[in-house]
Coordinates of N, CA and C in Angstrom, one line a residue:
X6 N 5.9 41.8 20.7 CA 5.3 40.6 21.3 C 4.3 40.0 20.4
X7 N 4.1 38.7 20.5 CA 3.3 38.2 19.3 C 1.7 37.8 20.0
X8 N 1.2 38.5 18.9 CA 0.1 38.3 19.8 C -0.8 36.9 20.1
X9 N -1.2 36.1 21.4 CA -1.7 34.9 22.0 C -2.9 34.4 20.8
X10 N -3.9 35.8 20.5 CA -5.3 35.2 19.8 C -4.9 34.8 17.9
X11 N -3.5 35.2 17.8 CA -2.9 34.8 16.4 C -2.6 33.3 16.4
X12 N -1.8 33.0 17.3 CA -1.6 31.5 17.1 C -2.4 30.9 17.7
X13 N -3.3 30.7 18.2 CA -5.0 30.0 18.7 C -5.5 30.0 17.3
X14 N -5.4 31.1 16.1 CA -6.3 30.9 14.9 C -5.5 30.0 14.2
X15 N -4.1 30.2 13.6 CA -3.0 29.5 13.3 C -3.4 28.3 13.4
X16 N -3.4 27.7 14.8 CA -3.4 26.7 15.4 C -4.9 26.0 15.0
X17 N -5.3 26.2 15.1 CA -7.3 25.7 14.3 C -7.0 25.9 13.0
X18 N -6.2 26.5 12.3 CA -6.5 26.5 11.0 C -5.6 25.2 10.7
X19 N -4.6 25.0 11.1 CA -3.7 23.7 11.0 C -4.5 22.7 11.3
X20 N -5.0 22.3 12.4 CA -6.0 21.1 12.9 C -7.1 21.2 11.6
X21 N -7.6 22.1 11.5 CA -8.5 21.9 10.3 C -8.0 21.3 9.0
X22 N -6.9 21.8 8.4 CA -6.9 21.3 7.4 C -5.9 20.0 7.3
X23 N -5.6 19.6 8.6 CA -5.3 18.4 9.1 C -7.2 17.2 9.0
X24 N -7.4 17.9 9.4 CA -9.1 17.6 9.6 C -9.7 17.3 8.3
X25 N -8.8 18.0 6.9 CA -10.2 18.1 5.7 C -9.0 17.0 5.3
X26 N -8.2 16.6 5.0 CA -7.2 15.8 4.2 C -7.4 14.8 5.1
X27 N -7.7 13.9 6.5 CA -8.1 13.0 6.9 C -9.2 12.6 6.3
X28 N -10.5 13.7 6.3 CA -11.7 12.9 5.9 C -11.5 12.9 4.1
X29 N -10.7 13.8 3.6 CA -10.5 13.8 2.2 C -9.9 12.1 1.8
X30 N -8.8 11.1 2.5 CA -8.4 10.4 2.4 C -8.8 9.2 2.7
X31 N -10.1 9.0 4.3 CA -10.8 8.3 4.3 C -11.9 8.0 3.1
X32 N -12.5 8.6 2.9 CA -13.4 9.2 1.8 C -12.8 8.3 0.5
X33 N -11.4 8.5 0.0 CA -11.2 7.8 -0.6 C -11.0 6.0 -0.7
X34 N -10.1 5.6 0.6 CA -10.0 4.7 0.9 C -11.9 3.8 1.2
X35 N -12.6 4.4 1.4 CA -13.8 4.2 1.8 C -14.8 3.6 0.2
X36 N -14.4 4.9 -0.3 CA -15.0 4.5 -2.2 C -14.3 3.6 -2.3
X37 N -13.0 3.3 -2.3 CA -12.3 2.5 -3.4 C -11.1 1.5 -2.5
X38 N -12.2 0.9 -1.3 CA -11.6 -0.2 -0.5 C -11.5 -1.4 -1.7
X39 N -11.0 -2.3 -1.4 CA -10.5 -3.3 -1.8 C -11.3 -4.5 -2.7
X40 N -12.8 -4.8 -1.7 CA -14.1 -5.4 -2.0 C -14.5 -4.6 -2.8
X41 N -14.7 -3.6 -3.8 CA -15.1 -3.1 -4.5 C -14.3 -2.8 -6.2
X42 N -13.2 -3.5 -5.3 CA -12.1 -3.5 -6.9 C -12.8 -4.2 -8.1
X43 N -13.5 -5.3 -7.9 CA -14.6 -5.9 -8.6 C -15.0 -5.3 -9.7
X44 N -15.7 -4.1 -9.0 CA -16.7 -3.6 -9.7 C -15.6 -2.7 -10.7
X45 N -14.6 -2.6 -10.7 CA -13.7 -1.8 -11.6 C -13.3 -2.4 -13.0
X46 N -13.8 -3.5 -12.9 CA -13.7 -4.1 -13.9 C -14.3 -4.5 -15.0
X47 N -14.0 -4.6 -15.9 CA -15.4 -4.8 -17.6 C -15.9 -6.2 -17.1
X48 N -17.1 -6.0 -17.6 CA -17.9 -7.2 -17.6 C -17.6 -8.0 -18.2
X49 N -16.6 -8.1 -19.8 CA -16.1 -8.9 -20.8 C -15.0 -9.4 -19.5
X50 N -14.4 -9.2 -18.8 CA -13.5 -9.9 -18.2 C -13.9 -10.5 -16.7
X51 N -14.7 -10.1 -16.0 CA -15.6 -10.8 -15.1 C -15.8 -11.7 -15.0
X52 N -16.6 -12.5 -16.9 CA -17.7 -13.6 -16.9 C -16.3 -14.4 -17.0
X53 N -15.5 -14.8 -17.4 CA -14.4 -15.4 -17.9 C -13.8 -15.8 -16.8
X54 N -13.1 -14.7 -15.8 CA -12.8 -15.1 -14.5 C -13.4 -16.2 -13.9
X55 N -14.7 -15.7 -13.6 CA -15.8 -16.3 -12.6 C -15.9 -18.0 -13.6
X56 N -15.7 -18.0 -14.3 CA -16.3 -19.3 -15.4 C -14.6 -20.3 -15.0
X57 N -13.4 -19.6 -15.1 CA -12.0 -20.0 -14.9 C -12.4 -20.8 -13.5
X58 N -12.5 -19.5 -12.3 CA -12.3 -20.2 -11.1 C -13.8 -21.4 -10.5
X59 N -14.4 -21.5 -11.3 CA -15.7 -22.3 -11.2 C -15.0 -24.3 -11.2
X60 N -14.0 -23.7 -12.2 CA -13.5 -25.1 -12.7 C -12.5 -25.8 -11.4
X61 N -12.0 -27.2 -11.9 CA -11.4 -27.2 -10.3 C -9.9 -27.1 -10.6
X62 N -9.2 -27.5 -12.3 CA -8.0 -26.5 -12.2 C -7.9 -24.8 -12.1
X63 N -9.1 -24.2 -12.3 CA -9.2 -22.8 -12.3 C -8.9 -22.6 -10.8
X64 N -9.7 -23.1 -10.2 CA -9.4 -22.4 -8.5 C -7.6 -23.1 -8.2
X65 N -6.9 -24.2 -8.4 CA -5.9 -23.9 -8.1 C -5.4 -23.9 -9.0
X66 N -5.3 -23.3 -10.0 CA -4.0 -21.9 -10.8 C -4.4 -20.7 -9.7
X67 N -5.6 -19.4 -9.5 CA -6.2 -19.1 -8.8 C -5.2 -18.7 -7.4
X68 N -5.6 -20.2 -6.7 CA -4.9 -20.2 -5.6 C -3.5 -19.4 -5.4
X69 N -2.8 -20.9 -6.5 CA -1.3 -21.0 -6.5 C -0.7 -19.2 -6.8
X70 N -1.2 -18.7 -7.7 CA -1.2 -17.2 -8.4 C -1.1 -16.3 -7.1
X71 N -2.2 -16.8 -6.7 CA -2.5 -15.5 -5.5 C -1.2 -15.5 -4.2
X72 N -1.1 -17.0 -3.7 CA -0.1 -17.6 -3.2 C 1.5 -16.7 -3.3
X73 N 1.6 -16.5 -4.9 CA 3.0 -16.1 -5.0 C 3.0 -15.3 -5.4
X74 N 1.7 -14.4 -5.7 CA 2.2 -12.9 -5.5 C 1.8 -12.3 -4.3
X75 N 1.2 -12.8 -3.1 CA 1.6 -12.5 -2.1 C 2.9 -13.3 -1.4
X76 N 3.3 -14.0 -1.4 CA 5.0 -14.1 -1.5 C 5.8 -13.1 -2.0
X77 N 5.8 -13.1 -3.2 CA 6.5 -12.2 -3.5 C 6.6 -10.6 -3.5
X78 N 5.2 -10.1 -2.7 CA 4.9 -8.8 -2.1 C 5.6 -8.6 -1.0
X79 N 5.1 -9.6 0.2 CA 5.5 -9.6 1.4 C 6.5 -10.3 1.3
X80 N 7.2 -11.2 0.8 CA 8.7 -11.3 1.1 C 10.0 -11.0 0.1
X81 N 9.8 -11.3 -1.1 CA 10.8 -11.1 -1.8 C 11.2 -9.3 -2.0
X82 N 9.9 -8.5 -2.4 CA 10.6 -7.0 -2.4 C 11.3 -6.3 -1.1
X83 N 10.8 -6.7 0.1 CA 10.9 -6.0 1.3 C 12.2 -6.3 1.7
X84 N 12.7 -7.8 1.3 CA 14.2 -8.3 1.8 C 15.3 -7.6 0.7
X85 N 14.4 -7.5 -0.6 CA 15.0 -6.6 -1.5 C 15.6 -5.1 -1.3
X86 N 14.5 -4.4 -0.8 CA 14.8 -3.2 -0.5 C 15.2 -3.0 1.1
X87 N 15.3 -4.4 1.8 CA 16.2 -3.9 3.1 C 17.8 -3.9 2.5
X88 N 18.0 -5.0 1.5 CA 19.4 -5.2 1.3 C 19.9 -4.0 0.5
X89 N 18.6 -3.6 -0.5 CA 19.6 -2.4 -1.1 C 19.7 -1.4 -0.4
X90 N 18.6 -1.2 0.9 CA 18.9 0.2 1.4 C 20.4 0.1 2.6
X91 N 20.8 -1.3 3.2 CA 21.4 -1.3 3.7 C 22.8 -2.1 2.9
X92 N 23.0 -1.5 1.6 CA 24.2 -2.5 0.9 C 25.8 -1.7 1.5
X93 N 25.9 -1.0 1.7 CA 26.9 -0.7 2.3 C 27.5 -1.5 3.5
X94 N 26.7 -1.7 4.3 CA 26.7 -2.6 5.3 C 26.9 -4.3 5.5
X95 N 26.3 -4.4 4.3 CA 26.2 -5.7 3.9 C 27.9 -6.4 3.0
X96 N 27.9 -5.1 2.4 CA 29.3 -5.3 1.7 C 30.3 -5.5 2.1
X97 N 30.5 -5.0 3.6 CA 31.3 -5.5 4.7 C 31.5 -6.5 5.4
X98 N 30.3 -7.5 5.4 CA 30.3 -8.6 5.5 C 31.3 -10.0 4.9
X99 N 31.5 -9.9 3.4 CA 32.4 -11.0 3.2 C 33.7 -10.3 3.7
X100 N 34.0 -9.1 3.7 CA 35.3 -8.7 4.1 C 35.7 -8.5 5.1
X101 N 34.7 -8.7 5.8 CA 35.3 -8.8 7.6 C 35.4 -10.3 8.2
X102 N 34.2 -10.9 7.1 CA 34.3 -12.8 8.2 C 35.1 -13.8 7.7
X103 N 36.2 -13.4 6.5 CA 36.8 -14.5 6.0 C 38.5 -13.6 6.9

């Protein structure tokens, strides 16, 4: 028979280190959120940026840039990788509706 006070320790030791790899990952996400990518950067490429987007073609190149690679994050890979994960499916398509 297995003993009750074994899996109660089992059991806490799982939650725990459930427990260290949450705050292990917050912790990271926390240092190296997003607003801080900034600071990841050399100062030789900073002043340059900041001097580009000051201008008023710099902010829309800037814009437009940002524009289409978020486009092409959120829409072109994700339709990409629904079609390839579902190409079997899809392959069936011209050969069933004509």
């Amino acid at each position: 028979m297995i003993n009750r006070f074994t899996n109660k320790k089992t059991l806490k030791e799982i939650l725990a280190a459930y427990d260290r790899q949450i705050r292990k990952d917050m912790g990271f996400w926390i240092k190296y959120r997003p607003s801080c990518w900034g600071d990841l950067l050399p100062e030789k490429f900073i002043r340059p940026l900041l001097t580009l987007i000051k201008t008023k073609g710099g902010k829309k190149f800037v814009f437009i840039l940002a524009f289409l690679l978020s486009l092409l994050f959120v829409g072109v890979i994700p339709t990409l990788n629904f079609i390839w994960s579902n190409i079997l499916r899809i392959w069936w398509i011209p050969l069933v509706i004509p």
